[in-house]
Coordinates of C-alpha atoms in Angstrom, one line a residue:
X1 CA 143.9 82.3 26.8
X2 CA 143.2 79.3 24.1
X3 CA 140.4 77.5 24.7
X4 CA 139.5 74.0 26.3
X5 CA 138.1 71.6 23.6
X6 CA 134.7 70.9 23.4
X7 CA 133.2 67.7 25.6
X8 CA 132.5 64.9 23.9
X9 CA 129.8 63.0 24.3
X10 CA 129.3 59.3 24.5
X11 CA 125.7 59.7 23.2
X12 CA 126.3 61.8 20.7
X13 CA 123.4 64.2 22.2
X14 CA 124.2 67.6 22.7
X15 CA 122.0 70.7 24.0
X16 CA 123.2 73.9 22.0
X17 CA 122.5 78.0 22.4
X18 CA 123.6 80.6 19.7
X19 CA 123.1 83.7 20.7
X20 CA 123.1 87.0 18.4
X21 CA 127.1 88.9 19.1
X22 CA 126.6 91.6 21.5
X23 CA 122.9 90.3 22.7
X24 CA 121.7 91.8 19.4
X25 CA 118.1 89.9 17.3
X26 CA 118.9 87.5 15.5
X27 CA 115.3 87.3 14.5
X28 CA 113.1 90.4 13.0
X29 CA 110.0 88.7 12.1
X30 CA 108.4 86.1 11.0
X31 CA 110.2 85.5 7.8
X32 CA 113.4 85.2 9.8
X33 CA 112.2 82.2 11.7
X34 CA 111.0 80.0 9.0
X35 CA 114.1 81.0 6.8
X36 CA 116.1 79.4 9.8
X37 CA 113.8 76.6 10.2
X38 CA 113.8 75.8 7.0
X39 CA 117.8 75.7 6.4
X40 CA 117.6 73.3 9.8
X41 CA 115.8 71.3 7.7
X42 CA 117.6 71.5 4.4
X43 CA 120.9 70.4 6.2
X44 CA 119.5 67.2 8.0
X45 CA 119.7 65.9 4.6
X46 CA 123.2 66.8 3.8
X47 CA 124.5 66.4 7.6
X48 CA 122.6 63.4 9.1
X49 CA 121.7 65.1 12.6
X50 CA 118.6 64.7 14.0
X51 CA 116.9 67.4 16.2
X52 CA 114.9 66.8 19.1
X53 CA 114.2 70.0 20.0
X54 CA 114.6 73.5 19.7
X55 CA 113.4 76.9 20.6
X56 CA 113.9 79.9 18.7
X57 CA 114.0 83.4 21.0
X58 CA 114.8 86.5 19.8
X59 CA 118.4 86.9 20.4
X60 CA 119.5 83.2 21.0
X61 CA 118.3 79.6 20.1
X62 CA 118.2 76.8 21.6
X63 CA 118.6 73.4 19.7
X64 CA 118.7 69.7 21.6
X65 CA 121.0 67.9 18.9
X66 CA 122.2 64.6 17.6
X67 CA 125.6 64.2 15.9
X68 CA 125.3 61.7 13.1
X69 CA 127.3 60.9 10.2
X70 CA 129.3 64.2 10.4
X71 CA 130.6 66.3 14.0
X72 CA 128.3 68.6 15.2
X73 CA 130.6 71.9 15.0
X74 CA 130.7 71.3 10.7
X75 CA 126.7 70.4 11.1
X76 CA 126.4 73.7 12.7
X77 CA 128.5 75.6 10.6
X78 CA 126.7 74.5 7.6
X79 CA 123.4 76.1 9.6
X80 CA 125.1 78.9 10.9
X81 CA 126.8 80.3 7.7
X82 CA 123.7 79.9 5.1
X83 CA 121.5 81.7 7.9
X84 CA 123.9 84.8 8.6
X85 CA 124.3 84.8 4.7
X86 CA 120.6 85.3 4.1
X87 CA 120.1 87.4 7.1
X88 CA 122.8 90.2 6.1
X89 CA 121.8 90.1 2.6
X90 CA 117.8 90.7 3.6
X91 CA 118.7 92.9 6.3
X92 CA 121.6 94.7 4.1
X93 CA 124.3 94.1 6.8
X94 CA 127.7 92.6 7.1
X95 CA 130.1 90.8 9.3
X96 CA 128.6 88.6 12.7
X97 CA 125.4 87.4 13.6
X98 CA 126.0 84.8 16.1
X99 CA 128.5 85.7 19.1
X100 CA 131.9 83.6 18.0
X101 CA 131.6 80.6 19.4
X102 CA 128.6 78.5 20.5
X103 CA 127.7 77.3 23.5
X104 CA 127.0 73.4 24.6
X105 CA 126.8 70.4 26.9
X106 CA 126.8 67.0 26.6
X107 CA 123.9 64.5 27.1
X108 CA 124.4 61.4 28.3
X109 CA 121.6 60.1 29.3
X110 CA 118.0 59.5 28.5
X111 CA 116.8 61.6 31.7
X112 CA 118.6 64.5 31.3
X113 CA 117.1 64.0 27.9
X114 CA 114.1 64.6 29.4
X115 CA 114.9 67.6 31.7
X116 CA 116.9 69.3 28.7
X117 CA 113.5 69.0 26.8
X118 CA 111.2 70.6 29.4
X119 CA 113.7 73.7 30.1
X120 CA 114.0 74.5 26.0
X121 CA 110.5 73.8 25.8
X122 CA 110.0 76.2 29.1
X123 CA 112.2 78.9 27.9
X124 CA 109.8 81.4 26.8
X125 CA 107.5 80.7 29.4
X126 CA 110.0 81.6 32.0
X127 CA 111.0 84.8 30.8
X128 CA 107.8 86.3 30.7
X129 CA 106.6 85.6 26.8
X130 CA 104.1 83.6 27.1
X131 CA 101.6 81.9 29.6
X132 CA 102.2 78.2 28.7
X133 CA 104.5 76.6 26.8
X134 CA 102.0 75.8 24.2
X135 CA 101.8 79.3 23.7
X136 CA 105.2 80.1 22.1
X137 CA 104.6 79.2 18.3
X138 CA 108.4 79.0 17.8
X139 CA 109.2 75.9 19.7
X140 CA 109.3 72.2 18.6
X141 CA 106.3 71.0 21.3
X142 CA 104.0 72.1 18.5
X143 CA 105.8 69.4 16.8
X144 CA 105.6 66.5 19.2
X145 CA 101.7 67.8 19.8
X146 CA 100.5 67.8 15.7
X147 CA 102.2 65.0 14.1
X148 CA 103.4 65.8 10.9
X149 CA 105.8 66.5 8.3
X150 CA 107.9 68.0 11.1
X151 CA 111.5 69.1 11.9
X152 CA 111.9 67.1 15.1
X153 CA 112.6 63.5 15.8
X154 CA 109.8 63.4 17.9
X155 CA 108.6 59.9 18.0
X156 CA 112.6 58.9 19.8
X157 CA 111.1 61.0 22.8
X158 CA 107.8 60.1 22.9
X159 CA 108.1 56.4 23.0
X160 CA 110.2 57.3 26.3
X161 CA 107.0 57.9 27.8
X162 CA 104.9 55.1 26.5
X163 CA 104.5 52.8 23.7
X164 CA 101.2 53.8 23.1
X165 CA 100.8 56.8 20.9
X166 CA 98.2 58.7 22.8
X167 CA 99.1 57.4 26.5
X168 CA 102.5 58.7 25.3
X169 CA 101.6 62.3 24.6
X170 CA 99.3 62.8 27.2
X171 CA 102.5 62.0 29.3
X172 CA 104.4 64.0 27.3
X173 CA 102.5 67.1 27.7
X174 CA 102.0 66.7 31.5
X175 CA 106.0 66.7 31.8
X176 CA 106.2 69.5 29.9
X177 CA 103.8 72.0 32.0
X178 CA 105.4 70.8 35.2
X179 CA 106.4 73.8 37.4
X180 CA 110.0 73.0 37.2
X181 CA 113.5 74.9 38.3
X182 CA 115.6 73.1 35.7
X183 CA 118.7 74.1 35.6
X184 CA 120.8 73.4 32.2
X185 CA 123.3 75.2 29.9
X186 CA 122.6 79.2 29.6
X187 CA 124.7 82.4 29.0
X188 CA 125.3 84.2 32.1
X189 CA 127.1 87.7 32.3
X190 CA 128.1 87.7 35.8
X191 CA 124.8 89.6 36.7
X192 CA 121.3 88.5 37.3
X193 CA 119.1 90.7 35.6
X194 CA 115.3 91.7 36.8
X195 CA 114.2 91.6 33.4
X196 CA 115.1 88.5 31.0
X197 CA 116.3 90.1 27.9
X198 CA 113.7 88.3 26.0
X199 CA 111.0 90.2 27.7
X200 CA 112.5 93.3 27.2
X201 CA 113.5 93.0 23.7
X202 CA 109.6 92.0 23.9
X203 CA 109.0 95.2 25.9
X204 CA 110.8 97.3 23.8
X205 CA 108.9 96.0 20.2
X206 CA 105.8 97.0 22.0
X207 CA 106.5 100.2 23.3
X208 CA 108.4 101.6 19.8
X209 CA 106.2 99.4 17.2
X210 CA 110.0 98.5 16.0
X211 CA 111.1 95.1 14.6
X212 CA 114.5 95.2 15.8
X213 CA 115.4 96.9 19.0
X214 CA 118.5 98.0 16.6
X215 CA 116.0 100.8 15.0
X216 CA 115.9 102.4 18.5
X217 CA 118.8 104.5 18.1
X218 CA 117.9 106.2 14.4
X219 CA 114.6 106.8 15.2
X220 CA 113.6 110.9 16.0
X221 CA 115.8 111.6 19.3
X222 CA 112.6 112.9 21.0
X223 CA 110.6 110.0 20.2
X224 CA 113.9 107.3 21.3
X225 CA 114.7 109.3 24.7
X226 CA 110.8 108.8 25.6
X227 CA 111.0 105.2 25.0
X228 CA 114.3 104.7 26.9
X229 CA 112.2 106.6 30.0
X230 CA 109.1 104.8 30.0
X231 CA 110.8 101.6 29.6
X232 CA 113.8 102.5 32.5
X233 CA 110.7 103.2 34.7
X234 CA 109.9 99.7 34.1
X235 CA 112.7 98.3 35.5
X236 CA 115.0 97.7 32.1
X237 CA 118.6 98.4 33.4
X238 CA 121.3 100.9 32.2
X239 CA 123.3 98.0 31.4
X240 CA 120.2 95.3 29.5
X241 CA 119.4 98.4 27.1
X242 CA 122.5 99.9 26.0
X243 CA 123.2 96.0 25.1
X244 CA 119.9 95.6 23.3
X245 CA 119.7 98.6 21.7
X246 CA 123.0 99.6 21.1
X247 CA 122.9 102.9 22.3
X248 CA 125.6 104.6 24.3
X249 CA 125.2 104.1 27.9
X250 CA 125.4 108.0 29.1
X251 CA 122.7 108.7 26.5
X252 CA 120.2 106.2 28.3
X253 CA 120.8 107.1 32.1
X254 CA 120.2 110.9 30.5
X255 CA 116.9 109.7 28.9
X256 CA 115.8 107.8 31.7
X257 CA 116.0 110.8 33.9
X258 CA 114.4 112.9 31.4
X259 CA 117.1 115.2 30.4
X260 CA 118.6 113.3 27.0

């Protein structure tokens, strides 16, 4: 069945998720995340967007973008293409990163601005990563709270609040902590999970000392079926890990019961 063409919108504000193909990382370490920060930044040069906010997870991002001077699917192909290049040539892998096609909505106006904002902003605070969303170091509030030579547009957003610089942020910041149920673009799979997949591709690093839950499956057998028990006693569905991980779906519900 063809697809619908993308909205477009009259602001030219859009709030976008990539997410890695088959729920796989899309982000190792730390080198990973400044390599994609930084080619955000190289193309805002060549492209003309301007990014008010983003949020990089382990499996998806989130980005709250401005199409400029070119459209925002050749913006984001330009990103895209020199990250998965890089990526696969660290990482000595081929073919997909990202799943296919990515994911957006339009903005149209200055409060939904707002909202989008907060939930990016609040992303890794609601699945479980972090305590506040000053926390997370791989977020743009950092940005709007330590001027700088920074990635984000910030001062567009902050003068929302107040003219004043310092009135501004301090309303900035109490937006941003709000207890909120904001509800904006996200991948769904038709199930609601116990677990956000964040937490337990957190969960997993923890529990294996692996980068990538990737690594799971070629580790010693012994070793991998005692992680896949420990962590199904923790709730981590069937389903969730085979995605994460990889690994064949009989081969966890055996190692969760013990007899893999």
């Amino acid at each position: 069945m063809p697809r619908g063409a993308r909205k477009k919108s009259s602001t030219g504000l859009y709030h976008v998720i990539f997410r890695g193909i088959n729920k796989q990382v899309i982000f190792t370490d730390r080198e990973d995340r400044l390599k994609y920060l930084s080619i955000l930044e190289k193309y805002k040069e060549v492209s003309g967007y301007e990014i008010y906010g983003y949020c990089l997870m382990d499996n998806h991002i989130h980005l709250l973008f401005k199409e400029c001077e070119e459209s925002i699917a050749q913006s984001l192909k330009r990103i895209g293409s020199s990250y998965v290049y890089w990526y696969n040539k660290k990482h000595d892998r081929c073919g997909h990163l990202f799943q296919d096609r990515f994911k957006s909505e339009v903005v149209e106006d200055d409060k939904y601005l707002l909202v989008v904002l907060r939930y990016i902003h609040q992303n890794p605070l609601k699945a479980g990563l972090v305590k506040a969303v000053s926390d997370y170091e791989w977020s743009s509030y950092k940005e709007y709270t330590n001027p700088g030579n920074n990635i984000t547009d910030t001062q567009f957003i902050l003068k929302m609040f107040d003219a004043a610089p310092g009135k501004a942020l301090t309303l900035f910041e109490s937006f941003m902590f709000q207890d909120s149920r904001d509800k904006c673009l996200e991948y769904t799979d038709g199930m609601s999970n116990l677990l956000s997949d964040d937490l337990v591709i957190a969960m997993i690093k923890t529990e294996t000392g692996l980068d990538d839950p990737l690594q799971l499956g070629t580790i010693d057998r012994q070793a991998r079926n005692e992680a896949i028990k420990k962590l199904r006693e923790k709730g981590v569905t069937i389903k969730q890990f085979s995605q994460l991980t990889g690994i064949n779906r009989g081969i966890v519900q055996k190692a969760g019961k013990g007899t893999g």
